[in-house]
Tab-separated table of C-alpha atoms in Angstrom:
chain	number	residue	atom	x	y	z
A	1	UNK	CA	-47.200	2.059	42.956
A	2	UNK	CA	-48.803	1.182	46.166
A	3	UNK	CA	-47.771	-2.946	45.113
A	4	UNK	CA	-46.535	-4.466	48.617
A	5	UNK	CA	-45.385	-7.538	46.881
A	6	UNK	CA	-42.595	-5.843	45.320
A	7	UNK	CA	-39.907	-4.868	47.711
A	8	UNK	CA	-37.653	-3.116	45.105
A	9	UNK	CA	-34.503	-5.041	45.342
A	10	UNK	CA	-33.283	-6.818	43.288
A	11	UNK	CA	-30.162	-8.788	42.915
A	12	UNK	CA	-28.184	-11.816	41.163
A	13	UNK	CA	-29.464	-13.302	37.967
A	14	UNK	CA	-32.816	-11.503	38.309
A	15	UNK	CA	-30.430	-8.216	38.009
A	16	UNK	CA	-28.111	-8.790	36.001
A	17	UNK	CA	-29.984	-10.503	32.960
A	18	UNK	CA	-31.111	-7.049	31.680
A	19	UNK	CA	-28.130	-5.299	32.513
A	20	UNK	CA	-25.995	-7.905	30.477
A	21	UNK	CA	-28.673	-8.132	27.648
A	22	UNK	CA	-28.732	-4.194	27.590
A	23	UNK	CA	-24.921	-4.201	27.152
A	24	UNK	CA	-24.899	-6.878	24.755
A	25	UNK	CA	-27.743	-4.758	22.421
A	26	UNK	CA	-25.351	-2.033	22.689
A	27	UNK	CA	-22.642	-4.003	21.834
A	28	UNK	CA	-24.087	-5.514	18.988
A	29	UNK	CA	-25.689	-2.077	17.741
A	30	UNK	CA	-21.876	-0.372	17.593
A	31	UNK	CA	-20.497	-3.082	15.977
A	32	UNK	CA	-22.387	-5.350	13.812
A	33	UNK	CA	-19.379	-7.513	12.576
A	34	UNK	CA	-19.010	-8.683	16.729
A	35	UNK	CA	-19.247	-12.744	17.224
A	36	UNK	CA	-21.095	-14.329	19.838
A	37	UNK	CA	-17.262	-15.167	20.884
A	38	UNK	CA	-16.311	-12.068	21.247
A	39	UNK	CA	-18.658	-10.607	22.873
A	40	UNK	CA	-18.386	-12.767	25.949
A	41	UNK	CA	-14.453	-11.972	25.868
A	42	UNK	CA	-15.151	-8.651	26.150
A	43	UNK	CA	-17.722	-8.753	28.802
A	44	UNK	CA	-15.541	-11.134	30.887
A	45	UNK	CA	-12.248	-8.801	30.138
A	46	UNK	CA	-14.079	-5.048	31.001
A	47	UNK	CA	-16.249	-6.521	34.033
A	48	UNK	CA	-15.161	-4.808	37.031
A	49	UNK	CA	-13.927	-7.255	39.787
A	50	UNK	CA	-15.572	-6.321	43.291
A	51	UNK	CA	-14.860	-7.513	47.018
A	52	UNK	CA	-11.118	-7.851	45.917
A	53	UNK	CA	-10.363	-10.000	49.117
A	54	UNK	CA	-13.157	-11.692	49.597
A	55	UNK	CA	-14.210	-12.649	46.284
A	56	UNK	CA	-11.974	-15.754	45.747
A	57	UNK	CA	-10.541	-14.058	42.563
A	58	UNK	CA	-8.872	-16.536	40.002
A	59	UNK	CA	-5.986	-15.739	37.561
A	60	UNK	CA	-8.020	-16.295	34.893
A	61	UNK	CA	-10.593	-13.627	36.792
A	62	UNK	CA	-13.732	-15.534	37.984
A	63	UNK	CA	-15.116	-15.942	41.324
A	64	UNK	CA	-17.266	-18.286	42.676
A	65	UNK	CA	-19.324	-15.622	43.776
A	66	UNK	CA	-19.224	-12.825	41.883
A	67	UNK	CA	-18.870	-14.319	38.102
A	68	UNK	CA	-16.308	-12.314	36.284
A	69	UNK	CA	-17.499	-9.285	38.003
A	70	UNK	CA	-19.948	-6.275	37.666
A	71	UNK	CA	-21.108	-5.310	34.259
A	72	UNK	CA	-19.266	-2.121	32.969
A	73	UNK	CA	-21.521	-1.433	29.962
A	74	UNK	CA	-19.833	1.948	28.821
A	75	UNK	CA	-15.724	0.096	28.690
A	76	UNK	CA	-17.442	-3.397	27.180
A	77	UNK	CA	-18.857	-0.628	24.010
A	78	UNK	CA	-15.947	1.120	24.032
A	79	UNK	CA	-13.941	-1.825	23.694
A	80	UNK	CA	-15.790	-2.893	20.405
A	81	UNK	CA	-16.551	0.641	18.589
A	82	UNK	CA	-15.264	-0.443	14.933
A	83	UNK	CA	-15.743	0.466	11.959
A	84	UNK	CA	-15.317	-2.139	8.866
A	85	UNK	CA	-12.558	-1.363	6.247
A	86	UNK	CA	-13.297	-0.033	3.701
A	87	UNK	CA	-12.517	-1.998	0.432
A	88	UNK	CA	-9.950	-3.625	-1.409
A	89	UNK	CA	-9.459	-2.441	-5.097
A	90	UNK	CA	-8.598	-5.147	-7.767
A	91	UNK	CA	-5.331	-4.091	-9.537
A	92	UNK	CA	-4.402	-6.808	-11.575
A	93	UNK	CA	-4.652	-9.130	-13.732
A	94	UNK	CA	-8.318	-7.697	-15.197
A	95	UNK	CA	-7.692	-8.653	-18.879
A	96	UNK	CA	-5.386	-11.532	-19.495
A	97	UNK	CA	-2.564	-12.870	-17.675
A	98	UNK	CA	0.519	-14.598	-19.538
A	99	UNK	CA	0.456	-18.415	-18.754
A	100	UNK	CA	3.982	-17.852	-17.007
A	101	UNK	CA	2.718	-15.175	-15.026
A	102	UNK	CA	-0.721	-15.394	-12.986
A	103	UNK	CA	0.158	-12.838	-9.985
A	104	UNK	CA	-2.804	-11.115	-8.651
A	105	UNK	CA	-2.069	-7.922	-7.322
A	106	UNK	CA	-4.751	-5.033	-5.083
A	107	UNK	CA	-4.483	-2.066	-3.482
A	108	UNK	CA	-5.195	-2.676	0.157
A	109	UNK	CA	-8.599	-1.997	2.168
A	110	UNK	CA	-8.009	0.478	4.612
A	111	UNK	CA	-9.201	0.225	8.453
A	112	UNK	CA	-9.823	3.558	9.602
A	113	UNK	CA	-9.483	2.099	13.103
A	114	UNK	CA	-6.151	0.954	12.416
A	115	UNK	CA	-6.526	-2.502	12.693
A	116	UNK	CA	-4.429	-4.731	10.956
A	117	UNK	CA	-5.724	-6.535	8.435
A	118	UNK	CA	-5.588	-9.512	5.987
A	119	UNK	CA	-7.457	-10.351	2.696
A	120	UNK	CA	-9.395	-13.098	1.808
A	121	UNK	CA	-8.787	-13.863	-1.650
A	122	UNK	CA	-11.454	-15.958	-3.611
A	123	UNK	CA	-10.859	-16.870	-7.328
A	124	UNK	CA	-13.154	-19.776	-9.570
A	125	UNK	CA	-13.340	-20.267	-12.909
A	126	UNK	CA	-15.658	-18.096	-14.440
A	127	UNK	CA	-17.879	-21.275	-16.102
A	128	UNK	CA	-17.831	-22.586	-12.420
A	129	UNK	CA	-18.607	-19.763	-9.635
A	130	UNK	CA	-19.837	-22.649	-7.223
A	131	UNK	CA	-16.305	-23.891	-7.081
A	132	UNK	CA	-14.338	-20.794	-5.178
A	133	UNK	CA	-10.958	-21.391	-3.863
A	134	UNK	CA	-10.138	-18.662	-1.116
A	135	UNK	CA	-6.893	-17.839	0.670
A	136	UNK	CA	-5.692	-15.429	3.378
A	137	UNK	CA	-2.970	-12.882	2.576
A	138	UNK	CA	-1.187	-10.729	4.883
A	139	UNK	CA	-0.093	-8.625	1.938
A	140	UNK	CA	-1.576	-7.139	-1.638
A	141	UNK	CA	-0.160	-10.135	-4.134
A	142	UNK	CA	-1.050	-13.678	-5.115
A	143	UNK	CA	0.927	-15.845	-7.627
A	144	UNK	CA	-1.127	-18.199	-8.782
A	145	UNK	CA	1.408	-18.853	-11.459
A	146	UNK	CA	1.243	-22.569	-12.521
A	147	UNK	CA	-2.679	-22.690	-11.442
A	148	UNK	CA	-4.436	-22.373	-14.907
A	149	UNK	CA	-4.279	-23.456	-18.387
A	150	UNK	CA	-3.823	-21.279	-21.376
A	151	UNK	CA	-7.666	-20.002	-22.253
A	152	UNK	CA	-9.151	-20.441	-18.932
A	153	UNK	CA	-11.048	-17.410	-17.791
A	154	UNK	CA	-10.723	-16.806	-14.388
A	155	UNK	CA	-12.610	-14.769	-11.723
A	156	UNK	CA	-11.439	-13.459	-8.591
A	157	UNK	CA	-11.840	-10.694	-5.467
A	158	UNK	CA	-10.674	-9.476	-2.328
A	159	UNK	CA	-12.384	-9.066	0.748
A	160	UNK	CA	-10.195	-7.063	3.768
A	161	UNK	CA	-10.657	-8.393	7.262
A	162	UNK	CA	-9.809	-7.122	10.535
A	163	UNK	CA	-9.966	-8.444	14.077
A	164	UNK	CA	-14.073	-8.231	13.910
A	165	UNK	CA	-14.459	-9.850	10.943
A	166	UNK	CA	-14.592	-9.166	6.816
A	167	UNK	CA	-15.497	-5.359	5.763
A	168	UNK	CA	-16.951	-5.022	2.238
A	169	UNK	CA	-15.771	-7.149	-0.932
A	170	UNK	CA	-14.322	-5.601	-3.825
A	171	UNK	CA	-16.077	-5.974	-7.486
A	172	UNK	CA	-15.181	-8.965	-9.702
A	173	UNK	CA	-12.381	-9.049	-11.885
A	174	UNK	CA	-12.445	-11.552	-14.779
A	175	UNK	CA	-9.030	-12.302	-16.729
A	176	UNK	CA	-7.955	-15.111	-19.418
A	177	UNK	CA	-5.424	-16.858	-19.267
A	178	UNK	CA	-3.245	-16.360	-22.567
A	179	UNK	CA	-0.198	-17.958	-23.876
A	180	UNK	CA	3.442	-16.421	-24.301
A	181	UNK	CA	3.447	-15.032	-27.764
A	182	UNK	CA	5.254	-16.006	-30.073
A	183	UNK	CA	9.113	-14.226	-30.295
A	184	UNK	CA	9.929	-11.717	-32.745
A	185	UNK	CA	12.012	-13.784	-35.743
């Protein structure tokens, strides 16, 4: 615009701040579960490595000059499109649960993406919700068996979790534990 200061090239960090801040917004924007973690991983892992043979290339895939290599904005989005899964469904126990027999069981959350998944599994006493106990299940069952006393009332819920993080968590369910009844004389 007739500014003589400004010669219109740009290059090194002065260029490639916005370009990797850019990507990064975009990033962030299609997937809101990304880490900070991850989204360097994927920046380093799509960046497109240039001057092959005179770069100094490592294994790894940094060179002294060159960083990990040129942004490439549209495979570093690509790479973390994801949608969350969608919820885990308490199955049971929701009412009581024999003393002998604490075994929580849910139908899976689903991850249209088809990631693989665990579940986090939180339970507390229902008088206590500050003290949650959590564990991570590959599968849809938790014995607990050998946990509670007769007449404790128990909360718990499951929350799936892919490779970007947890999707939504399912409602509470709230059980007692009751004792064996007594056998038929």
């Amino acid at each position: 615009r007739g500014d003589d200061s400004v010669n219109g090239y740009y290059s090194g960090t002065s260029a490639s701040c916005p370009v990797v801040a850019g990507t990064l917004a975009l990033m962030f924007a299609a997937n809101p579960r990304l880490t900070a973690k991850d989204a360097r991983k994927v920046l380093r892992t799509t960046a497109e490595r240039i001057d092959l043979e005179g770069g100094e290339w490592t294994e790894e895939g940094f060179s002294p000059w060159y960083g990990y290599g040129r942004v490439d904005a549209g495979a570093a989005v690509a790479a973390v499109v994801n949608e969350a899964p969608i919820a885990a469904v308490p199955i049971s126990p929701v009412d009581t649960a024999y003393i002998d027999r604490v075994v929580l069981t849910w139908e899976p959350g689903i991850d249209a993406d088809g990631d693989t998944l665990i579940h986090s599994v939180e339970w507390w006493y229902e008088d206590y919700p500050a003290n949650v106990e959590t564990v991570e299940i590959e599968g849809t069952r938790l014995d607990l068996t050998g946990t509670f006393e007769v007449e404790n009332r128990v909360a718990w819920r499951v929350t799936p979790v892919d490779r970007w993080g947890p999707g939504p968590t399912s409602d509470d369910a709230v059980f007692e534990v009751v004792d064996l009844p007594e056998p038929p004389v």
